[in-house]
Short mmCIF file of C-alpha atoms in Angstrom, two decimals:
data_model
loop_
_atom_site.label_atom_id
_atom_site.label_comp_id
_atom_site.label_asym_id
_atom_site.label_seq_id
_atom_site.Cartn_x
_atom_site.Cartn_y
_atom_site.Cartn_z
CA UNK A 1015 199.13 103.31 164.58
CA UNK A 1016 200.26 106.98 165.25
CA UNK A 1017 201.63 108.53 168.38
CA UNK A 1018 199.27 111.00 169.38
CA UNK A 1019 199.08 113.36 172.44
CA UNK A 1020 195.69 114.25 173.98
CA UNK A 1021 194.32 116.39 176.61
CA UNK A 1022 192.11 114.70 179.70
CA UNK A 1023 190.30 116.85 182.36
CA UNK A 1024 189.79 115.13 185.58
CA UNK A 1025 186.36 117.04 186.56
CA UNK A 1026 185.09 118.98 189.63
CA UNK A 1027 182.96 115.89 190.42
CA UNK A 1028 185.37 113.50 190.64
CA UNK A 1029 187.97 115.43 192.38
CA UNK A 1030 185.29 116.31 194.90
CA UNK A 1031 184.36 113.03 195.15
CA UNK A 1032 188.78 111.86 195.86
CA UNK A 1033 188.79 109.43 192.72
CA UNK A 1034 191.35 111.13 190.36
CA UNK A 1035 193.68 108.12 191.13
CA UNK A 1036 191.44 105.57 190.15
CA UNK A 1037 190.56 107.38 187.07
CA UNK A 1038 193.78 107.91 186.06
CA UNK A 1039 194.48 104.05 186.65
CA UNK A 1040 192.09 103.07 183.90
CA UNK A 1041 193.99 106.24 181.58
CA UNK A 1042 196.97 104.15 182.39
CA UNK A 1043 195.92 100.64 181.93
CA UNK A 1044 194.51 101.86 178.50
CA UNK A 1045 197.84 102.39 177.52
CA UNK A 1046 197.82 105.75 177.78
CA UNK A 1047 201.07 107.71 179.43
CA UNK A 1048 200.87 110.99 181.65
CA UNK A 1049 203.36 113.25 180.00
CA UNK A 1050 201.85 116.33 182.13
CA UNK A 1051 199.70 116.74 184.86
CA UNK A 1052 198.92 119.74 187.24
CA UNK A 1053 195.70 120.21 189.33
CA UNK A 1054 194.16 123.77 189.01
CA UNK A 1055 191.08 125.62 189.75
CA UNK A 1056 189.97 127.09 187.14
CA UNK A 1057 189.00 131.07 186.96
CA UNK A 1058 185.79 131.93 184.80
CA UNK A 1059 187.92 133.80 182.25
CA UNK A 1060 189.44 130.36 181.40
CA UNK A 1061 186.90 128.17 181.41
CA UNK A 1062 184.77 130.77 178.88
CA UNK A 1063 188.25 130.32 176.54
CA UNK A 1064 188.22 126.56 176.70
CA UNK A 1065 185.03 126.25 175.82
CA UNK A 1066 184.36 128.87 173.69
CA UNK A 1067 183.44 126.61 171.04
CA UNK A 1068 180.37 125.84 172.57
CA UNK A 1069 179.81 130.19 173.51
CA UNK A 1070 176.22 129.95 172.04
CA UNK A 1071 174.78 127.06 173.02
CA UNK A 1072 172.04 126.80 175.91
CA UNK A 1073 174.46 124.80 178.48
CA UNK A 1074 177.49 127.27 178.59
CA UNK A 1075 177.21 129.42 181.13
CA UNK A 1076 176.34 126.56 183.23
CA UNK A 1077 179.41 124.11 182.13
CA UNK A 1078 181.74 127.25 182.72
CA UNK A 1079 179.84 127.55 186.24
CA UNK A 1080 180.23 123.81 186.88
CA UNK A 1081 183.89 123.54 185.50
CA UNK A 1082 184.78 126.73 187.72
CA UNK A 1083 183.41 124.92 190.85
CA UNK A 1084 185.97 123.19 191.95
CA UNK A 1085 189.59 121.79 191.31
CA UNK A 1086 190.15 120.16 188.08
CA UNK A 1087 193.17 117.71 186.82
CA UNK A 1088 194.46 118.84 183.69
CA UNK A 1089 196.87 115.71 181.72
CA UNK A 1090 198.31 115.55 178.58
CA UNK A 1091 198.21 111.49 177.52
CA UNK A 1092 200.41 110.05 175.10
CA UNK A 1093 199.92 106.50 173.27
CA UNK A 1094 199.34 105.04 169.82
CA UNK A 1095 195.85 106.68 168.74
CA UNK A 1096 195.83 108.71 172.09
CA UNK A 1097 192.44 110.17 171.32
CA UNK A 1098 190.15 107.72 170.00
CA UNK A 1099 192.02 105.83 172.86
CA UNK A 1100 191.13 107.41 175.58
CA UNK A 1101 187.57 108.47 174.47
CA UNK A 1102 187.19 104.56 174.42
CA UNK A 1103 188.45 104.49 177.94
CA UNK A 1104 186.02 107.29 179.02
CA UNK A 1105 183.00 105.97 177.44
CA UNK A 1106 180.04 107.97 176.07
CA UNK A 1107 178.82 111.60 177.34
CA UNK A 1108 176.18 110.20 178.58
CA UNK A 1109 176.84 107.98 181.17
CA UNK A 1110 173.39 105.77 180.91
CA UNK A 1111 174.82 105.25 177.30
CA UNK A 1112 178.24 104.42 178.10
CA UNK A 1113 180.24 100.83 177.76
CA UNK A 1114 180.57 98.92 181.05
CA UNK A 1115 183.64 99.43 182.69
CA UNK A 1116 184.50 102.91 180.76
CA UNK A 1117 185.04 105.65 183.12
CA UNK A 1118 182.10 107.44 182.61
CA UNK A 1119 180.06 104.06 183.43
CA UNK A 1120 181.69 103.52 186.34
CA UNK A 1121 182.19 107.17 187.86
CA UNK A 1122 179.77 109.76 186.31
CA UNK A 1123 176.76 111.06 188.21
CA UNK A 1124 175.00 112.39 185.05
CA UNK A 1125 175.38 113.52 181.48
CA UNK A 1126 176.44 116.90 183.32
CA UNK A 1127 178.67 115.52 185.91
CA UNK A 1128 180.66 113.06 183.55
CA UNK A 1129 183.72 113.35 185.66
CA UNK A 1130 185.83 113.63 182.60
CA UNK A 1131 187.18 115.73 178.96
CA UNK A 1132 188.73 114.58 176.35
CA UNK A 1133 189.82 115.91 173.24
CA UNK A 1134 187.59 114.95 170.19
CA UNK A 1135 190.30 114.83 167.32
CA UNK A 1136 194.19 115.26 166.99
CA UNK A 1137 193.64 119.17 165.88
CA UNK A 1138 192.04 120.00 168.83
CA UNK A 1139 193.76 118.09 170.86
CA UNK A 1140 196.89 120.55 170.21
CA UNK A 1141 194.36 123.50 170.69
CA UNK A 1142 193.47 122.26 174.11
CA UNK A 1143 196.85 121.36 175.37
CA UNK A 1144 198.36 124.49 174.23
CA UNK A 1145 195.72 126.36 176.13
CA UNK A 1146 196.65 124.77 179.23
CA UNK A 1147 199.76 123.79 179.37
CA UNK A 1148 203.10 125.58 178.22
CA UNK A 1149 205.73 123.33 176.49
CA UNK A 1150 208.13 123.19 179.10
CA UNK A 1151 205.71 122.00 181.55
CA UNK A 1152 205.31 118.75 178.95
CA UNK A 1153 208.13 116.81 180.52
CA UNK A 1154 207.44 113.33 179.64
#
């Protein structure tokens, strides 16, 4: 297995809600390692550039209004097959479809309110991290 790197989001809803640490517990007990970490609040301009991907589909301008609405954790994990990894760990979008025990099974309030990102593949994975963190803030 391959050392990968990863980016997680810690989302509005669960910093709101004061359960960052036990998220990141289950990152951690995963296997996964915290190699960055800063907590930000997002401005609209970057939210619209993270997810531009998803610019013209109906549930933009309400994900960049939702990820804008509060303060998010933004991690770079590292571990052997860090992002199939840790989108085991956070289970599926949706939490009614999600695993027992994944994050999004235990914490989400809805497929909107998931309380957490991750990347989707190793390529963007380096997209996403470079677009929020700069190397020297990935210490290790």
């Amino acid at each position: 297995m391959a050392i990968e790197r990863t980016l997680s989001i810690i989302k509005p809803d669960a910093t709101a809600r004061n359960i960052t640490g036990r998220i990141i517990t289950k990152l951690e007990d995963a296997g996964l390692r915290i190699i960055a970490q800063k907590r930000v609040r997002w401005r609209t301009s970057e939210a619209q550039k993270f997810y531009e991907v998803h610019k013209e589909r109906p549930f933009y301008d309400d994900l960049v209004a939702f990820m804008t609405s509060g303060p998010i954790v933004l991690q770079v994990l590292e571990g052997e097959d860090a992002v199939a990894r840790n989108r085991e760990v956070m289970g599926a979008t949706n939490p009614a479809d999600a695993a027992p025990g994944t994050i999004r099974a235990e914490f989400a309030e809805s497929i909107e309110r998931n309380s957490v990102h991750g990347s989707d593949s190793p390529e963007n994975a380096a997209k996403e991290i470079a677009l929020c963190f700069s190397d020297d803030e990935i210490v290790g």
